[in-house]
Short mmCIF file of C-alpha atoms and ligand atoms in Angstrom, two decimals:
data_model
loop_
_atom_site.label_atom_id
_atom_site.label_comp_id
_atom_site.label_asym_id
_atom_site.label_seq_id
_atom_site.Cartn_x
_atom_site.Cartn_y
_atom_site.Cartn_z
CA UNK P 1 70.39 83.37 125.74
CA UNK P 2 73.74 83.27 125.25
CA UNK P 3 75.79 86.30 124.17
CA UNK P 4 77.39 85.93 120.81
CA UNK P 5 79.94 88.30 122.05
CA UNK P 6 81.20 88.89 125.51
CA UNK P 7 84.31 90.90 127.15
CA UNK P 8 85.41 90.54 130.56
CA UNK P 9 87.74 92.79 132.47
CA UNK P 10 89.58 94.37 129.60
CA UNK P 11 92.02 96.80 130.56
CA UNK P 12 94.03 99.09 128.07
CA UNK P 13 96.79 101.46 128.82
CA UNK P 14 98.09 104.09 126.43
CA UNK P 15 101.04 106.21 127.42
CA UNK P 16 99.45 108.40 130.29
CA UNK P 17 96.03 107.28 129.55
CA UNK P 18 93.86 104.20 130.90
CA UNK P 19 91.44 103.95 127.72
CA UNK P 20 89.93 100.94 129.12
CA UNK P 21 89.56 100.06 132.69
CA UNK P 22 88.27 96.65 133.43
CA UNK P 23 85.35 96.89 130.67
CA UNK P 24 82.59 94.15 130.74
CA UNK P 25 80.35 94.24 127.72
CA UNK P 26 77.96 91.72 125.85
CA UNK P 27 76.01 91.50 122.91
CA UNK P 28 73.28 89.29 122.56
CA UNK P 29 72.23 87.63 118.85
CA UNK P 30 70.10 90.16 116.78
CA UNK P 31 70.12 92.91 119.19
CA UNK P 32 71.60 96.61 118.58
CA UNK P 33 73.34 97.04 121.90
CA UNK P 34 74.24 101.24 121.85
CA UNK P 35 77.82 102.20 123.28
CA UNK P 36 77.37 105.46 124.67
CA UNK P 37 80.08 107.85 125.72
CA UNK P 38 82.00 111.36 125.68
CA UNK P 39 85.00 111.92 123.24
CA UNK P 40 87.68 110.00 124.83
CA UNK P 41 85.61 107.76 127.06
CA UNK P 42 87.42 104.58 125.48
CA UNK P 43 84.45 103.01 122.75
CA UNK P 44 86.91 102.78 119.99
CA UNK P 45 89.60 101.46 122.02
CA UNK P 46 87.21 98.71 123.26
CA UNK P 47 86.13 98.10 119.75
CA UNK P 48 89.74 98.09 118.28
CA UNK P 49 90.34 95.36 120.82
CA UNK P 50 86.88 93.44 119.42
CA UNK P 51 88.29 94.09 115.95
CA UNK P 52 92.09 92.38 116.62
CA UNK P 53 93.77 96.06 116.14
CA UNK P 54 94.91 96.26 119.59
CA UNK P 55 96.05 94.06 122.11
CA UNK P 56 94.50 94.33 125.49
CA UNK P 57 96.59 94.67 128.78
CA UNK P 58 94.42 92.14 130.42
CA UNK P 59 90.77 90.91 130.08
CA UNK P 60 88.90 87.92 128.00
CA UNK P 61 86.84 87.85 124.72
CA UNK P 62 84.37 84.96 124.09
CA UNK P 63 82.14 84.41 121.01
CA UNK P 64 79.17 82.36 121.82
CA UNK P 65 80.78 81.61 125.06
CA UNK P 66 83.98 80.29 123.75
CA UNK P 67 87.27 82.18 124.68
CA UNK P 68 89.07 83.66 121.62
CA UNK P 69 92.03 85.54 121.17
CA UNK P 70 92.24 88.39 118.36
CA UNK P 71 95.83 88.83 117.11
CA UNK P 72 94.25 90.84 113.95
CA UNK P 73 91.74 91.98 112.42
CA UNK P 74 91.99 88.85 110.10
CA UNK P 75 91.20 86.78 113.53
CA UNK P 76 88.18 89.10 113.83
CA UNK P 77 86.92 88.85 110.63
CA UNK P 78 87.51 85.04 110.93
CA UNK P 79 84.99 84.63 113.77
CA UNK P 80 82.55 86.99 112.10
CA UNK P 81 83.44 90.31 113.29
CA UNK P 82 82.93 93.57 111.08
CA UNK P 83 84.02 97.09 111.75
CA UNK P 84 83.01 100.21 110.08
CA UNK P 85 85.48 102.84 111.06
CA UNK P 86 84.66 106.50 111.77
CA UNK P 87 87.01 107.53 108.87
CA UNK P 88 86.00 105.14 106.00
CA UNK P 89 88.78 103.10 104.06
CA UNK P 90 87.68 103.12 100.83
CA UNK P 91 89.31 104.44 97.46
CA UNK P 92 87.81 106.69 96.03
CA UNK P 93 88.69 105.98 92.04
CA UNK P 94 87.64 102.58 92.68
CA UNK P 95 84.16 100.96 92.00
CA UNK P 96 81.91 99.73 94.74
CA UNK P 97 82.95 95.92 93.71
CA UNK P 98 86.80 96.86 93.51
CA UNK P 99 86.63 98.20 96.93
CA UNK P 100 84.97 95.37 98.34
CA UNK P 101 87.15 92.90 96.41
CA UNK P 102 90.25 94.90 98.00
CA UNK P 103 92.51 92.46 100.33
CA UNK P 104 89.89 89.76 100.00
CA UNK P 105 91.47 86.43 101.13
CA UNK P 106 89.38 84.48 98.43
CA UNK P 107 90.79 86.13 95.65
CA UNK P 108 94.44 85.28 96.64
CA UNK P 109 94.98 82.70 93.78
CA UNK P 110 95.01 85.67 91.31
CA UNK P 111 91.61 85.04 89.66
CA UNK P 112 89.66 88.03 89.67
CA UNK P 113 85.92 87.16 89.50
CA UNK P 114 84.65 90.58 89.33
CA UNK P 115 81.46 89.58 87.93
CA UNK P 116 80.97 87.18 90.62
CA UNK P 117 81.63 89.66 93.16
CA UNK P 118 79.67 92.24 92.00
CA UNK P 119 76.25 89.62 91.47
CA UNK P 120 77.37 88.80 95.35
CA UNK P 121 77.52 92.58 96.26
CA UNK P 122 73.82 93.29 94.54
CA UNK P 123 72.40 90.31 96.18
CA UNK P 124 73.51 91.35 99.64
CA UNK P 125 72.50 95.18 99.08
CA UNK P 126 68.99 93.70 98.08
CA UNK P 127 68.94 91.21 101.05
CA UNK P 128 69.19 94.01 103.43
CA UNK P 129 67.58 97.05 101.70
CA UNK P 130 71.03 98.70 101.06
CA UNK P 131 70.34 100.33 97.65
CA UNK P 132 73.93 99.96 96.05
CA UNK P 133 75.12 99.73 92.49
CA UNK P 134 78.34 97.64 92.67
CA UNK P 135 79.60 99.56 89.43
CA UNK P 136 79.73 103.20 90.61
CA UNK P 137 82.77 104.78 91.60
CA UNK P 138 83.15 105.35 95.47
CA UNK P 139 84.31 108.80 94.78
CA UNK P 140 80.85 109.55 92.77
CA UNK P 141 78.54 108.61 95.59
CA UNK P 142 77.30 110.70 98.77
CA UNK P 143 78.73 110.08 102.00
CA UNK P 144 75.71 108.00 103.35
CA UNK P 145 75.92 105.58 100.36
CA UNK P 146 79.76 105.38 101.06
CA UNK P 147 78.78 103.93 104.63
CA UNK P 148 76.92 101.36 103.09
CA UNK P 149 79.24 100.42 100.82
CA UNK P 150 81.46 99.70 104.02
CA UNK P 151 78.48 97.88 105.86
CA UNK P 152 78.29 95.47 102.57
CA UNK P 153 81.81 94.93 102.65
CA UNK P 154 81.74 93.19 106.18
CA UNK P 155 78.43 91.42 105.24
CA UNK P 156 80.36 90.12 102.04
CA UNK P 157 83.14 88.51 104.47
CA UNK P 158 80.49 87.06 106.54
CA UNK P 159 80.25 89.26 109.48
CA UNK P 160 77.32 88.37 111.86
CA UNK P 161 78.64 90.98 114.30
CA UNK P 162 78.79 94.63 113.11
CA UNK P 163 80.47 97.56 115.07
CA UNK P 164 79.58 101.02 113.76
CA UNK P 165 81.77 103.25 115.13
CA UNK P 166 80.14 106.89 115.00
CA UNK P 167 78.18 106.07 112.11
CA UNK P 168 75.90 108.80 112.00
CA UNK P 169 78.39 111.82 112.74
CA UNK P 170 79.04 112.37 109.19
CA UNK P 171 75.10 111.69 108.00
CA UNK P 172 72.62 114.03 107.26
CA UNK P 173 69.19 113.58 109.26
CA UNK P 174 67.72 111.91 106.53
CA UNK P 175 70.57 109.66 105.95
CA UNK P 176 70.65 109.00 109.42
CA UNK P 177 66.92 107.58 109.13
CA UNK P 178 68.21 105.32 106.10
CA UNK P 179 70.74 103.93 108.39
CA UNK P 180 68.52 103.19 111.05
CA UNK P 181 66.21 101.50 108.79
CA UNK P 182 69.02 99.27 107.30
CA UNK P 183 70.12 98.27 111.10
CA UNK P 184 66.96 97.16 111.89
CA UNK P 185 66.87 95.11 108.65
CA UNK P 186 70.10 93.72 109.61
CA UNK P 187 69.38 92.63 113.15
CA UNK P 188 65.93 91.07 112.11
CA UNK P 189 67.91 88.97 109.87
CA UNK P 190 70.19 87.91 112.75
CA UNK P 191 72.78 90.20 112.69
CA UNK P 192 74.21 91.94 116.00
CA UNK P 193 75.16 95.40 115.87
CA UNK P 194 77.24 97.27 118.42
CA UNK P 195 76.26 101.02 117.72
CA UNK P 196 78.79 103.74 118.80
CA UNK P 197 77.40 107.39 119.40
CA UNK P 198 77.48 110.14 121.89
CA UNK P 199 73.84 111.38 120.59
CA UNK P 200 71.31 110.66 123.30
CA UNK P 201 68.34 110.98 120.84
CA UNK P 202 69.75 108.25 118.76
CA UNK P 203 70.58 105.62 121.31
CA UNK P 204 66.70 106.14 122.61
CA UNK P 205 65.41 105.59 119.01
CA UNK P 206 67.36 102.64 117.87
CA UNK P 207 69.19 100.73 120.81
CA UNK P 208 67.66 97.81 122.62
CA UNK P 209 70.24 98.40 125.30
CA UNK P 210 72.46 101.16 126.01
CA UNK P 211 75.91 100.73 128.06
CA UNK P 212 77.55 103.99 128.81
CA UNK P 213 81.19 104.46 129.42
CA UNK P 214 82.81 107.31 131.19
CA UNK P 215 86.66 107.74 131.50
CA UNK P 216 87.60 104.28 130.38
CA UNK P 217 85.06 102.33 132.75
CA UNK P 218 81.60 101.23 132.13
CA UNK P 219 79.09 103.33 134.32
CA UNK P 220 75.93 101.22 133.74
CA UNK P 221 73.57 99.44 131.14
CA UNK P 222 70.05 100.54 130.84
CA UNK P 223 67.16 99.89 128.13
CA UNK P 224 65.61 102.90 126.40
CA UNK P 225 62.37 102.54 128.11
CA UNK P 226 64.07 103.00 131.49
CA UNK P 227 65.96 106.32 130.92
CA UNK P 228 65.63 109.61 129.20
CA UNK P 229 67.82 112.29 127.80
CA UNK P 230 69.11 113.80 131.08
CA UNK P 231 69.49 110.62 133.03
CA UNK P 232 71.69 109.49 129.93
CA UNK P 233 73.51 112.76 129.66
CA UNK P 234 74.47 112.69 133.68
CA UNK P 235 75.70 108.96 133.14
CA UNK P 236 77.86 110.29 130.20
CA UNK P 237 79.11 113.09 131.88
CA UNK P 238 79.03 112.50 135.50
CA UNK P 239 77.18 115.47 136.62
CA UNK P 240 73.59 117.16 135.54
CA UNK P 241 73.80 118.82 132.26
CA UNK P 242 71.72 121.56 131.13
CA UNK P 243 70.54 120.67 127.66
CA UNK P 244 68.75 123.81 126.89
CA UNK P 245 70.59 127.07 125.98
CA UNK P 246 69.71 129.88 128.45
CA UNK P 247 70.33 133.43 126.76
CA UNK P 248 69.02 136.81 127.29
CA UNK P 249 67.01 138.45 123.94
CA UNK P 250 69.57 140.00 121.46
CA UNK P 251 70.55 143.58 121.89
CA UNK P 252 71.87 143.98 118.37
CA UNK P 253 73.71 147.41 117.29
CA UNK P 254 75.93 148.13 114.18
CA UNK P 255 76.24 146.10 111.01
CA UNK P 256 79.33 143.99 111.16
CA UNK P 257 79.16 141.58 108.01
CA UNK P 258 77.55 142.95 104.94
CA UNK P 259 76.64 140.48 102.23
CA UNK P 260 75.31 141.81 98.64
CA UNK P 261 74.25 139.70 95.68
CA UNK P 262 76.79 137.05 96.23
CA UNK P 263 77.13 134.49 93.54
CA UNK P 264 79.58 131.45 94.23
CA UNK P 265 80.38 128.52 92.01
CA UNK P 266 80.93 125.01 93.47
CA UNK P 267 83.58 122.60 92.77
CA UNK P 268 82.06 121.53 89.74
CA UNK P 269 81.84 125.19 88.15
CA UNK P 270 77.74 125.22 89.07
CA UNK P 271 76.58 128.12 90.58
CA UNK P 272 76.15 127.28 94.11
CA UNK P 273 75.35 130.57 95.52
CA UNK P 274 72.64 132.30 93.43
CA UNK P 275 72.63 135.85 94.87
CA UNK P 276 72.49 135.90 98.53
CA UNK P 277 72.32 138.86 100.74
CA UNK P 278 71.94 139.46 104.19
CA UNK P 279 73.57 141.15 107.13
CA UNK P 280 74.80 140.36 110.73
CA UNK P 281 74.89 142.82 113.45
CA UNK P 282 76.92 142.92 116.63
CA UNK P 283 75.47 141.11 119.38
CA UNK P 284 73.17 138.67 117.34
CA UNK P 285 73.54 135.54 116.14
CA UNK P 286 71.97 134.87 112.50
CA UNK P 287 71.55 131.28 111.76
CA UNK P 288 71.82 129.72 108.50
CA UNK P 289 69.42 126.48 108.43
CA UNK P 290 69.25 124.14 105.54
CA UNK P 291 69.60 120.65 104.14
CA UNK P 292 72.90 119.89 103.06
CA UNK P 293 73.90 120.78 99.46
CA UNK P 294 71.93 124.20 99.00
CA UNK P 295 75.15 126.31 98.64
CA UNK P 296 76.04 126.61 102.51
CA UNK P 297 79.88 125.55 102.17
CA UNK P 298 80.27 127.57 99.00
CA UNK P 299 78.89 130.56 100.85
CA UNK P 300 81.24 129.98 103.98
CA UNK P 301 84.34 129.42 102.19
CA UNK P 302 83.36 132.61 100.09
CA UNK P 303 83.02 134.61 103.10
CA UNK P 304 86.40 133.30 104.79
CA UNK P 305 88.44 133.88 101.85
CA UNK P 306 88.82 130.07 100.61
CA UNK P 307 86.83 130.40 97.73
CA UNK P 308 86.43 132.95 95.05
CA UNK P 309 83.09 134.52 94.37
CA UNK P 310 81.91 135.17 90.85
CA UNK P 311 79.94 138.50 91.72
CA UNK P 312 78.53 140.48 94.48
CA UNK P 313 80.11 142.17 97.39
CA UNK P 314 81.32 141.39 101.10
CA UNK P 315 81.68 144.10 103.49
CA UNK P 316 83.33 143.64 107.05
CA UNK P 317 83.32 146.51 109.27
CA UNK P 318 83.14 148.86 106.50
CA UNK P 319 86.04 147.03 104.51
CA UNK P 320 85.44 145.68 101.40
CA UNK P 321 86.91 141.80 101.78
CA UNK P 322 85.09 140.40 98.53
CA UNK P 323 87.50 138.01 97.19
CA UNK P 324 90.50 138.76 99.86
CA UNK P 325 92.52 135.56 101.31
CA UNK P 326 91.71 134.76 104.75
CA UNK P 327 95.03 136.05 106.42
CA UNK P 328 93.57 139.93 106.02
CA UNK P 329 90.09 138.88 107.06
CA UNK P 330 91.44 137.57 109.87
CA UNK P 331 93.11 140.79 110.98
CA UNK P 332 90.16 142.62 110.54
CA UNK P 333 88.54 140.70 113.06
CA UNK P 334 86.81 137.41 111.55
CA UNK P 335 87.15 134.07 113.61
CA UNK P 336 86.45 130.76 111.96
CA UNK P 337 85.24 127.44 112.95
CA UNK P 338 85.31 125.58 109.55
CA UNK P 339 83.42 122.59 108.51
CA UNK P 340 86.05 120.45 107.47
CA UNK P 341 88.51 120.49 110.37
CA UNK P 342 91.32 118.40 109.29
CA UNK P 343 91.86 120.57 105.70
CA UNK P 344 91.11 123.96 107.20
CA UNK P 345 91.21 124.22 110.77
CA UNK P 346 94.58 122.52 111.97
CA UNK P 347 98.02 121.52 111.15
CA UNK P 348 97.64 118.07 112.41
CA UNK P 349 101.39 117.38 112.91
CA UNK P 350 101.82 120.27 115.11
CA UNK P 351 101.69 120.10 118.69
CA UNK P 352 98.35 121.03 120.30
CA UNK P 353 99.63 124.24 121.80
CA UNK P 354 101.09 125.60 118.29
CA UNK P 355 97.60 124.84 116.75
CA UNK P 356 96.03 126.89 119.79
CA UNK P 357 98.09 130.16 118.64
CA UNK P 358 98.10 129.47 114.87
CA UNK P 359 96.58 132.46 114.08
CA UNK P 360 98.06 134.62 117.05
CA UNK P 361 101.51 133.18 117.49
CA UNK P 362 103.41 136.33 116.08
CA UNK P 363 101.23 138.74 118.00
CA UNK P 364 101.84 139.91 121.71
CA UNK P 365 102.17 138.15 124.08
CA UNK P 366 103.09 134.94 122.07
CA UNK P 367 105.22 136.82 119.58
CA UNK P 368 107.49 139.84 120.91
CA UNK P 369 109.81 141.54 118.52
CA UNK P 370 109.87 138.22 116.34
CA UNK P 371 110.75 136.17 119.35
CA UNK P 372 108.28 133.35 120.25
CA UNK P 373 107.19 133.62 124.19
CA UNK P 374 107.20 129.74 124.98
CA UNK P 375 106.12 130.53 128.62
CA UNK P 376 103.17 132.64 127.27
CA UNK P 377 102.02 130.33 124.95
CA UNK P 378 102.54 127.19 127.35
CA UNK P 379 100.21 128.87 129.86
CA UNK P 380 97.65 130.06 127.35
CA UNK P 381 97.54 126.45 125.77
CA UNK P 382 97.16 124.90 129.45
CA UNK P 383 94.45 127.38 130.32
CA UNK P 384 92.36 126.53 127.20
CA UNK P 385 93.21 122.85 127.36
CA UNK P 386 91.50 123.10 131.09
CA UNK P 387 88.55 125.35 129.92
CA UNK P 388 87.72 123.64 126.57
CA UNK P 389 88.25 120.37 128.18
CA UNK P 390 90.74 118.94 125.52
CA UNK P 391 91.55 115.32 126.52
CA UNK P 392 95.43 115.03 126.27
CA UNK P 393 98.04 114.13 128.52
CA UNK P 394 100.21 117.26 127.40
CA UNK P 395 100.06 120.42 125.33
CA UNK P 396 102.81 119.07 123.16
CA UNK P 397 101.30 115.78 121.68
CA UNK P 398 100.75 115.98 118.10
CA UNK P 399 97.07 117.07 117.32
CA UNK P 400 97.04 114.05 115.02
CA UNK P 401 97.13 111.82 118.32
CA UNK P 402 93.68 113.46 119.25
CA UNK P 403 90.43 111.83 118.69
CA UNK P 404 88.17 113.64 116.09
CA UNK P 405 86.21 115.72 118.74
CA UNK P 406 89.30 116.81 120.64
CA UNK P 407 90.54 118.06 117.56
CA UNK P 408 87.39 120.06 117.02
CA UNK P 409 87.88 121.43 120.69
CA UNK P 410 90.99 122.53 119.99
CA UNK P 411 89.82 124.91 116.80
CA UNK P 412 86.86 126.00 118.75
CA UNK P 413 88.66 126.84 121.79
CA UNK P 414 91.05 128.79 119.39
CA UNK P 415 88.58 130.61 117.64
CA UNK P 416 86.16 131.65 120.26
CA UNK P 417 89.19 132.82 122.80
CA UNK P 418 90.38 135.49 120.07
CA UNK P 419 89.04 139.07 120.43
CA UNK P 420 87.20 139.14 117.33
CA UNK P 421 84.28 141.37 115.73
CA UNK P 422 82.59 138.35 113.76
CA UNK P 423 82.58 134.71 114.28
CA UNK P 424 81.56 132.22 111.55
CA UNK P 425 80.96 128.97 112.99
CA UNK P 426 80.13 126.21 110.62
CA UNK P 427 78.73 122.98 112.47
CA UNK P 428 80.59 124.21 115.52
CA UNK P 429 79.64 120.99 117.71
CA UNK P 430 79.64 118.57 115.10
CA UNK P 431 80.94 115.03 116.43
CA UNK P 432 81.12 116.55 119.97
CA UNK P 433 79.59 115.24 123.02
CA UNK P 434 77.02 116.92 125.30
CA UNK P 435 79.29 118.17 128.12
CA UNK P 436 81.60 119.66 125.22
CA UNK P 437 78.22 121.13 123.49
CA UNK P 438 76.94 122.61 126.51
CA UNK P 439 80.21 124.44 127.11
CA UNK P 440 80.73 125.70 123.35
CA UNK P 441 77.17 126.94 123.26
CA UNK P 442 77.43 129.19 126.31
CA UNK P 443 80.70 130.47 124.59
CA UNK P 444 78.72 131.33 121.66
CA UNK P 445 76.39 133.11 123.51
CA UNK P 446 78.85 134.86 125.39
CA UNK P 447 80.64 136.05 122.61
CA UNK P 448 77.04 137.55 121.26
CA UNK P 449 76.55 139.36 124.77
CA UNK P 450 80.29 141.07 124.30
CA UNK P 451 79.17 142.41 120.84
CA UNK P 452 80.44 139.78 118.26
CA UNK P 453 78.16 139.39 115.36
CA UNK P 454 77.71 135.54 114.98
CA UNK P 455 76.78 133.57 111.75
CA UNK P 456 76.20 130.10 112.75
CA UNK P 457 75.55 127.29 110.02
CA UNK P 458 74.55 124.09 111.18
CA UNK P 459 72.92 120.73 110.08
CA UNK P 460 71.45 120.51 113.38
CA UNK P 461 67.94 122.05 113.52
CA UNK P 462 67.81 121.82 117.22
CA UNK P 463 71.41 123.92 117.53
CA UNK P 464 70.22 126.77 115.27
CA UNK P 465 66.62 126.74 117.00
CA UNK P 466 68.25 127.56 120.36
CA UNK P 467 71.21 129.60 119.37
CA UNK P 468 69.97 131.88 116.62
CA UNK P 469 68.12 135.13 117.03
CA UNK P 470 67.26 135.26 113.28
CA UNK P 471 67.34 132.05 111.07
CA UNK P 472 67.93 132.55 107.44
CA UNK P 473 66.77 129.55 105.41
CA UNK P 474 68.70 128.49 102.61
CA UNK P 475 67.49 126.61 99.45
CA UNK P 476 69.08 126.21 96.29
CA UNK P 477 71.69 128.59 96.61
CA UNK P 478 69.28 131.23 97.95
CA UNK P 479 67.81 132.68 101.13
CA UNK P 480 64.21 132.41 100.73
CA UNK P 481 63.44 133.61 104.18
CA UNK P 482 64.77 135.14 107.58
CA UNK P 483 62.69 134.34 110.45
CA UNK P 484 62.52 135.73 114.17
CA UNK P 485 63.67 132.58 116.11
CA UNK P 486 61.13 132.63 118.74
CA UNK P 487 58.55 133.38 116.40
CA UNK P 488 59.02 130.25 114.15
CA UNK P 489 58.86 126.61 114.86
CA UNK P 490 60.63 123.60 113.65
CA UNK P 491 57.95 122.56 111.23
CA UNK P 492 57.97 126.02 109.36
CA UNK P 493 61.46 125.78 109.18
CA UNK P 494 61.59 122.30 107.96
CA UNK P 495 59.04 123.26 105.40
CA UNK P 496 60.93 126.21 104.13
CA UNK P 497 64.19 124.18 103.99
CA UNK P 498 62.38 121.56 101.75
CA UNK P 499 61.42 124.46 99.33
CA UNK P 500 57.73 124.75 100.02
CA UNK P 501 56.20 127.85 98.81
CA UNK P 502 59.25 128.70 96.98
CA UNK P 503 59.41 128.93 93.03
CA UNK P 504 63.20 128.70 92.25
CA UNK P 505 64.04 128.84 88.48
CA UNK P 506 66.74 126.35 88.12
N1 ADP L 1 96.78 105.08 119.87
C1 ADP L 1 96.55 105.54 120.82
N2 ADP L 1 97.46 106.23 121.27
C2 ADP L 1 97.46 106.88 122.37
N3 ADP L 1 96.67 107.13 123.11
C3 ADP L 1 95.26 106.81 122.62
C4 ADP L 1 95.15 105.86 121.33
N4 ADP L 1 94.16 105.76 120.78
C5 ADP L 1 93.34 106.44 122.03
N5 ADP L 1 93.84 106.95 122.71
C6 ADP L 1 93.58 107.46 123.80
O1 ADP L 1 92.83 106.58 124.96
C7 ADP L 1 91.49 107.34 125.20
C8 ADP L 1 90.39 106.78 124.54
O2 ADP L 1 89.80 106.94 123.53
P1 ADP L 1 89.09 106.43 122.33
O3 ADP L 1 88.90 105.04 122.51
O4 ADP L 1 89.50 106.79 121.21
O5 ADP L 1 87.84 107.07 123.01
P2 ADP L 1 86.27 107.36 122.13
O6 ADP L 1 86.28 106.48 120.74
O7 ADP L 1 85.29 107.09 123.36
O8 ADP L 1 86.10 108.96 121.92
C9 ADP L 1 91.71 109.08 124.69
O9 ADP L 1 92.28 109.41 126.08
C10 ADP L 1 92.74 108.67 123.67
O10 ADP L 1 93.28 110.15 123.43
MG1 MG L 2 85.92 107.12 119.16
#
């Protein structure tokens, strides 16, 4: 069987980085070929080369056995390659149809056949089970559906090879299931898919073949039935990885955070948090489990000073911090890993070193008598870069140059390395690879063991189950139950998360 796509010996340097090192990769018609690797392994670089965005230093690309040269995405689209990027490129105020028409060559002569395009979008959507309304505005649809719009956009341009770069990173478990269903539908109709991820369970569930990359090189290609999670993890990381968190039973002491009957409105002015009370004690991890959209972000924003609450009280170590801004809460002893890292966690234009001391630069040893101590910052930054395995050639690169996963590690490194009494960790490992997850989980447990109170919010039930000592289930803005982690099961939690046995008045 010929390969629809094949690359041979692709090499690509960036300043100080060998991003792709003699990479060979092929794709058969109608298959899902997963490309698995840690952050910084070189996956996106290889895909950007296939999409004509980067020119390789050397190497060849073949389409149906014929050599091709891709100088721009236009060339890639012309031979049937479509790519859905990690960050979507849709315009929120435009409708689905308008977004799909954007930049389309066939509209060049000034005739905007909106109706024709809309009909075609509907037809494609139905053919592949995508369930998209061509006339809605992109800002009004959930992330999972926006992603389908990106997929339809490539199909509209007659893509027969689809590159999905970390498509599941932004999705809920339910949306992942929908995406997998759509991917199977696409391949059954002859589309070939390159599926990029760093999640082991996903490649085992969906891929026909799995190619693992590490540090710019291909480590090997396997099929799901000849491998398993530990084996794939070892291929990715280059050593054995402990996939389960090891921890002693918690020894909680005094209450650090106390939340009393808190009510918080969301962006649209609707009550998202509807009378929540709980406490977190020193030396324990309280996990908040819940399906997305049940008030978790509003709760966390209110606790961290990013959103005003309507009523209720928040006490941090005896201090009333209700509706205080972030700075005084941080000074009392809170650290926060925010969900939206680019908006609330980093100043992207700053060097990595500056982001690592963003909350502490004015305190000794970094600021002494209003003078910034560059040497102390340099040493500290280098230590965190090593400890947290932040992949960068220098502490002084703008943080915006890092991959998403490495940006996340900058925040996590900063927030887990300060001396604090309360850690609020919101999706702390989202978008990270197994090696980094293992390290960050260990750090969170070690903070707990040092007497920090940890509030963990995560969409990954596995993460909550393995880290938390107690689990509060949030449903429709309320905490419907608090369970001991070692006395509950995933299915019990899942049922409570779906509101089973709960009567909540709207
Ligand atoms: N435009 C760029 N300029 C400089 N370095 C880059 C650029 N794009 C990627 N890199 C570097 O190349 C390496 C591979 O990155 P990438 O292909 O994004 O990895 P992955 O997608 O597997 O996480 C990383 O070290 C990254 O920092
Ligand atoms: Mg990438």
